[in-house]
C-alpha positions as MATLAB code, in Angstrom:
seq = 'XXXXXXXXXXXXXXXXXXXXXXXXXXXXXXXXXXXXXXXXXXXXXXXXXXXXXXXXXXXXXXXXXXXXXXXXXXXXXXXXXXXXXXXXXXXXXXXXXXXXXXXXXXXXXXXXXXXXXXXXXXXXXXXXXXXXXXXXXXXXXXXXXXXXXXXXXXXXXXXXXXXXXXXXXXXXXXXXXXXXXXXXXXXXXXXXXXXXXXXXXXXXXXXXXXXXXXXXXXXXXXXXXXXXXXXXXXXXXXXXXXXXXXXXXXXXXXXXXXXXXXXXXXXXXXXXXXXXXXXXXXXXXXXXXXXXXXXXXXXXXXXXXXXXXXXXXXXXXXXXXXXXXXXXXXXXXXXXXXXXXXXXXXXXXXXXXXXXXXXXXXXXXXXXXXXXXXXXXXXXXXXXXXXXXXXXXXXXXXXXXXXXX';
ca = [
      -0.114    0.164   -0.100;
       1.365    3.419   -1.057;
       1.943    5.847    2.057;
      -0.572    8.357    1.221;
      -2.844    6.771    2.698;
      -4.217    8.295    6.295;
      -4.344    5.604    9.209;
      -8.050    5.887    8.884;
      -8.647    5.186    4.769;
      -6.113    2.070    5.541;
      -8.491    0.927    8.450;
     -11.466    1.311    5.516;
      -9.239   -0.620    2.961;
      -8.744   -3.515    5.486;
     -12.275   -3.553    6.518;
     -13.705   -4.214    3.016;
     -11.084   -6.654    2.814;
     -12.410   -8.380    5.774;
     -15.704   -8.067    4.358;
     -16.514   -6.286    7.243;
     -19.330   -3.660    7.858;
     -18.602   -0.044    9.727;
     -21.276   -1.613   12.186;
     -19.676   -4.816   12.878;
     -15.537   -3.573   13.445;
     -17.275   -0.702   15.550;
     -18.980   -2.776   17.485;
     -16.088   -5.483   17.618;
     -14.065   -2.557   19.735;
     -16.462   -0.785   21.177;
     -16.871    1.882   19.249;
     -19.831    3.007   17.333;
     -20.260    2.839   13.452;
     -20.776    6.482   13.736;
     -17.082    7.276   15.058;
     -15.917    4.640   12.860;
     -17.484    6.410   10.151;
     -15.602    9.695   11.108;
     -12.152    8.064   11.673;
     -12.392    6.058    8.127;
     -13.458    9.981    6.374;
     -10.706   11.647    8.363;
     -12.848   13.946   10.339;
     -11.381   12.486   13.652;
      -7.619   11.980   14.156;
      -6.537    8.326   15.061;
      -3.290    8.909   16.798;
      -3.616    7.157   19.791;
      -1.818    3.693   19.573;
      -4.185    1.813   22.089;
      -6.779    2.461   19.575;
      -4.537    1.777   16.266;
      -3.313   -2.052   17.887;
      -7.092   -2.879   18.856;
      -8.411   -1.960   15.203;
      -5.232   -3.996   13.898;
      -6.099   -6.927   15.925;
      -9.662   -7.140   15.059;
      -8.619   -6.900   11.385;
      -5.873   -9.575   11.885;
      -2.740   -7.438   10.490;
       0.150   -6.073   11.851;
      -0.087   -2.523   13.662;
       2.913   -1.690   11.191;
      -0.015   -2.442    8.396;
      -2.142    0.390    9.957;
       0.769    2.986   10.570;
       2.775    2.477    6.834;
       5.983    0.758    8.707;
       8.432    0.042    7.924;
       9.495    3.161    5.565;
      11.859    3.385    3.268;
      15.657    4.714    4.213;
      16.459    7.324    1.164;
      19.674    7.147   -0.345;
      22.057   10.071    1.223;
      25.371   10.925    1.302;
      25.589   10.184    4.843;
      23.728    6.740    4.419;
      25.269    5.442    1.195;
      23.385    3.092   -0.887;
      23.193    0.024    1.402;
      21.183    0.375    4.161;
      18.498   -1.926    5.524;
      19.024   -4.900    3.444;
      22.850   -5.002    4.534;
      21.813   -4.231    8.262;
      19.130   -7.155    7.968;
      21.969   -9.277    6.103;
      24.593   -8.613    9.575;
      21.506  -10.019   11.758;
      20.810  -12.882    9.735;
      24.387  -14.250    9.516;
      24.362  -17.742    9.741;
      27.951  -18.102   11.320;
      26.916  -15.450   14.208;
      24.749  -18.486   15.589;
      26.432  -21.590   14.240;
      30.010  -20.957   14.287;
      30.527  -22.637   11.074;
      32.942  -21.242    8.281;
      34.747  -18.340    8.017;
      33.531  -14.974    7.958;
      35.715  -13.824    5.217;
      37.370  -11.399    7.298;
      40.618  -11.171    9.009;
      40.269  -12.906   12.551;
      42.382  -10.199   13.784;
      40.170   -8.926   16.711;
      40.267   -4.888   16.246;
      41.942   -2.580   19.169;
      39.084   -2.135   21.847;
      39.857    1.807   21.916;
      38.706    1.759   18.262;
      36.219   -0.281   19.111;
      34.725    1.678   22.059;
      35.567    5.213   19.598;
      33.158    3.862   17.039;
      30.422    2.611   19.261;
      30.329    5.835   20.952;
      30.108    7.397   17.320;
      27.389    5.562   16.344;
      25.468    6.051   19.299;
      26.319    9.938   19.328;
      24.792    9.916   15.505;
      21.733    8.098   16.608;
      21.120   10.673   19.127;
      21.734   13.690   16.555;
      18.991   11.922   14.086;
      21.190   10.900   11.474;
      19.509    7.702   10.735;
      20.520    6.816    7.285;
      24.232    7.161    8.515;
      23.339    5.007   11.938;
      21.924    2.317    9.226;
      24.346    2.257    6.980;
      27.472    1.691    9.254;
      25.910   -0.624   11.552;
      26.994   -3.718    9.854;
      30.472   -2.814    9.789;
      30.174   -2.410   13.255;
      28.563   -5.516   14.512;
      31.014   -7.680   11.903;
      33.845   -6.218   14.172;
      32.392   -5.753   17.414;
      31.749   -9.913   16.775;
      35.071  -10.618   15.798;
      36.731   -8.896   18.959;
      33.822  -11.012   21.218;
      35.064  -14.074   19.772;
      38.652  -13.878   19.296;
      39.857  -11.575   22.490;
      39.606  -13.843   26.157;
      39.733  -12.840   29.652;
      38.169   -9.521   30.605;
      39.197   -8.324   27.271;
      36.263  -10.505   26.083;
      33.935   -9.261   28.316;
      34.529   -5.848   27.384;
      33.865   -6.932   23.838;
      31.139   -8.431   24.490;
      29.942   -5.770   25.928;
      30.117   -3.338   23.473;
      28.525   -6.084   20.896;
      25.677   -5.964   23.277;
      25.306   -2.029   22.935;
      25.675   -2.365   19.226;
      22.761   -4.780   19.292;
      21.221   -2.579   21.297;
      21.586    0.612   18.670;
      20.732   -1.767   16.198;
      17.326   -2.710   17.685;
      16.477    1.039   18.522;
      17.713    2.359   15.170;
      15.555   -0.469   13.294;
      12.585    0.463   16.145;
      12.601    3.952   14.553;
      12.409    2.684   11.013;
       9.583    0.504   11.592;
      11.173   -2.751   10.948;
       9.825   -4.690   13.972;
      10.987   -8.368   13.454;
      14.538   -7.486   12.623;
      14.128   -4.844   15.641;
      13.336   -8.012   17.649;
      16.454  -10.420   16.364;
      18.935   -7.506   17.123;
      17.462   -7.339   20.728;
      17.549  -11.133   21.302;
      21.122  -11.256   20.165;
      22.009   -8.760   22.273;
      21.162  -10.207   25.293;
      22.402  -13.366   24.680;
      25.901  -11.919   24.356;
      25.684   -9.870   27.568;
      24.212  -12.572   29.791;
      27.445  -13.943   30.594;
      29.432  -11.066   31.540;
      26.854  -10.343   34.417;
      27.014   -6.598   34.330;
      23.624   -5.282   35.434;
      24.061   -2.083   33.709;
      24.694   -3.602   30.368;
      22.307   -6.117   31.158;
      19.488   -3.535   32.077;
      20.550   -1.327   29.081;
      19.380   -4.488   26.616;
      16.629   -4.889   28.872;
      15.422   -1.108   26.987;
      15.944   -2.470   23.766;
      13.631   -5.591   24.387;
      10.697   -3.308   25.619;
      11.111   -1.039   22.583;
      10.354   -4.417   20.385;
       7.656   -5.050   22.150;
       6.328   -1.825   22.080;
       7.264   -1.317   18.358;
       4.759   -4.684   17.731;
       1.786   -3.444   20.008;
       2.596   -5.771   22.556;
       1.890   -3.338   25.521;
       0.746   -5.455   27.863;
       3.989   -7.760   27.743;
       6.322   -4.848   27.565;
       4.571   -3.492   31.484;
       5.660   -6.861   32.898;
       8.989   -6.526   31.396;
       9.391   -3.235   33.070;
       8.406   -4.590   36.315;
      10.727   -8.225   35.938;
      13.551   -5.840   34.794;
      13.094   -3.139   37.947;
      12.768   -6.190   40.302;
      15.835   -7.577   38.876;
      18.224   -3.861   38.890;
      16.540   -3.520   42.120;
      19.446   -5.568   44.220;
      21.991   -3.146   42.440;
      20.596    0.155   43.381;
      21.563    1.065   46.902;
      25.261    1.813   45.695;
      24.261    2.322   41.819;
      26.374    4.903   40.009;
      25.161    7.263   37.247;
      25.043    4.627   34.605;
      22.909    2.397   36.439;
      20.712    4.967   37.754;
      20.327    6.173   34.059;
      19.710    2.760   32.863;
      16.927    1.977   35.764;
      15.383    5.162   34.707;
      14.929    5.262   31.097;
      13.880    1.640   31.510;
      10.963    2.946   33.792;
      10.050    5.476   31.416;
       9.643    3.062   28.495;
       7.568    1.009   30.825;
       5.417    4.389   31.416;
       4.555    4.661   27.701;
       3.757    0.927   27.301;
       1.401    1.419   30.526;
      -0.202    4.639   28.803;
      -0.641    2.667   25.499;
      -2.333   -0.251   27.889;
      -4.639    2.198   28.923;
      -3.341    1.639   32.478;
      -2.830    5.219   33.537;
      -1.940    4.029   37.155;
       0.914    1.645   36.448;
       1.817    4.658   34.060;
       1.882    6.991   37.021;
       3.972    4.444   39.157;
       6.315    3.980   36.752;
       6.778    8.165   36.342;
       6.974    8.539   40.049;
       9.781    6.131   40.167;
      11.886    7.466   37.342;
      11.737   10.885   38.945;
      12.847    9.353   42.057;
      15.831    8.209   40.119;
      16.471   11.327   38.364;
      16.151   13.211   41.896;
      18.916   10.833   42.591;
      21.203   11.405   39.728;
      21.023   15.028   40.409;
      19.834   16.642   36.599;
      20.208   15.696   33.323;
      22.871   13.791   31.899;
      23.283   11.125   29.192;
      25.055    8.524   30.532;
      25.059    5.105   28.280;
      23.465    7.641   25.556;
      20.477    7.395   27.908;
      19.484   11.168   27.984;
      17.945   10.578   31.391;
      16.973   13.060   33.569;
      14.449   14.965   34.974;
      13.653   16.787   31.638;
      13.172   13.097   30.185;
      10.843   12.201   32.916;
       8.869   15.826   32.028;
       8.911   14.466   28.389;
       7.513   11.179   29.284;
       4.790   12.874   31.117;
       3.494   14.304   28.285;
       4.028   11.040   26.294;
       1.945    9.336   28.523;
      -0.761   11.941   28.689;
      -1.146   12.064   25.023;
      -1.403    8.085   24.522;
      -3.620    8.220   27.173;
      -6.012   10.762   25.596;
      -5.608   13.023   28.211;
      -4.805   16.167   25.654;
      -5.169   18.895   28.245;
      -2.385   17.676   30.166;
      -0.269   17.155   27.340;
      -1.069   21.007   26.338;
      -0.424   22.284   29.539;
       2.862   20.613   30.516;
       4.050   19.951   26.687;
       5.125   23.289   25.441;
       6.501   24.553   28.901;
       9.224   21.521   28.623;
      12.391   22.934   27.903;
      14.412   20.336   26.021;
      17.576   22.460   24.524;
      19.931   20.721   26.632;
      19.020   17.422   25.621;
      20.149   15.315   22.598;
      18.272   15.741   18.954;
      16.425   12.765   19.188;
      14.867   13.700   22.283;
      14.459   17.242   21.483;
      12.204   16.169   18.226;
      10.414   13.303   19.555;
       8.919   15.870   22.006;
       7.912   17.999   19.780;
       6.402   15.355   17.656;
       4.058   15.078   20.689;
       3.437   18.787   21.431;
       1.980   18.903   17.644;
      -0.164   15.898   18.169;
      -1.377   17.797   21.378;
      -2.032   21.301   19.684;
      -3.687   19.096   16.801;
      -6.194   17.053   18.975;
      -7.013   20.708   20.243;
      -7.822   21.704   16.963;
      -4.828   24.150   17.013;
      -3.539   23.331   13.814;
      -1.852   26.383   12.683;
       0.619   26.054   15.943;
       0.757   22.460   15.398;
       2.005   22.893   11.897;
       4.425   25.481   13.213;
       5.869   22.958   16.062;
       6.128   20.187   13.370;
       7.930   22.090   10.836;
      10.327   23.605   13.459;
      11.213   19.683   14.179;
      11.699   19.015   10.523;
      14.444   21.817   10.252;
      15.940   20.286   13.493;
      15.985   17.079   12.236;
      14.302   16.061    8.754;
      15.184   12.267    8.752;
      13.490   11.868   12.030;
      10.285   13.590   11.445;
       9.800   11.753    8.086;
      10.500    8.040    9.365;
       8.091    8.577   12.580;
       4.501    7.367   11.688;
       3.181   10.594   13.767;
       4.669   13.444   11.848;
       3.097   11.676    8.555;
      -0.094   10.869    9.811;
      -0.592   14.092   11.003;
       0.177   15.928    8.269;
      -1.560   13.624    5.952;
      -5.083   13.970    7.939;
      -4.677   17.977    8.075;
      -4.669   17.690    4.301;
      -7.421   15.713    3.931;
      -9.530   17.740    6.812;
      -9.004   20.918    4.774;
     -11.995   22.473    3.212;
     -10.133   24.890    1.008;
      -6.607   25.124   -0.560;
      -4.198   23.921    2.278;
      -1.623   26.129    2.953;
       1.466   26.242    0.746;
       3.706   25.168    4.049;
       1.654   22.128    4.546;
       1.567   20.760    1.118;
       5.240   21.523    0.894;
       6.138   19.660    4.281;
       3.645   16.352    2.863;
       5.553   16.411    0.057;
       8.837   15.912    1.821;
       7.524   13.317    4.354;
       6.533   11.596    0.776;
       2.543   11.190    1.783;
       1.346   13.639   -1.239;
       2.622   13.398   -4.774;
];
């Protein structure tokens, strides 16, 4: 299916393919036919993932089918001409799991200092929203880190395993952003398998985050909530003497859990996770970026807005969202928050402000806005809702996001 259908139009398309009337489909999710008609005709914005997931379940399609994911990674000077397929090949390399045959690469492991620098470089690029660059560079880094983990021994091997785990985590996180949910799951699973023998709670906890992201991307919100609870219980034994890295990993894990709970319509658990994350941020003492978590009080505030948006509490999102100062955070966090603020303005029928926020976000990180379903669907829905001719700014943005020819 093409990119220029709104989620509501996709619902209508799949509903007809399943031979369901609006009355039947609406009834199966506890809604009215009038509500569904407005969704399919773009008179109501469908941006809450809990509702979209319930429709996907009844229609027996994936969440990504309704969100128009995965999205194409465009070729740029930053990305090169080998992107997701090359990363897929690296993640499904049979020699990695069978230890059979030669890799076709030098078996001399890379210098650990070089490996640390390359890992940090790609994580920093991800936080700068350079998604094409990260996707293009990950296959080579995965190969190098795997060689180091295979060939080194002792403490050096443990460190190499930790770096390989962080590389798999980055792959899972990046692939989630692109909507490549099955590949993200493979990367998260591989990462946990690599770091489990090391026994480092900080690295292990960090990999739990990638599993949570993979669960969220496939709509398994209750599972993500349970994982957050189980992982937090596991990390709790190490928190008394926890340093800033572990505190940041723990807090960020809880933030992801708050979004999962909100998407599962569990407001109480979302508040519980946010409160615990806020306490961890207080112990940390301020905003930081240990192990590329961007964790601190500001990220907690960002997730309060995100959770409110997922729960449909537009008033809370409108009241809090524009007041959060994200200037000190990595670009990825700043733009993700901007998408939430734009959604809140749009839901409040303040489209001019919503568009202004989205245009500013695109100026900061065009790749991130283009690859996130929320930006694409907001713009496409606004186009459909126009009674007259859409503004040149809106049309231009729609074309740059490839939702309008």
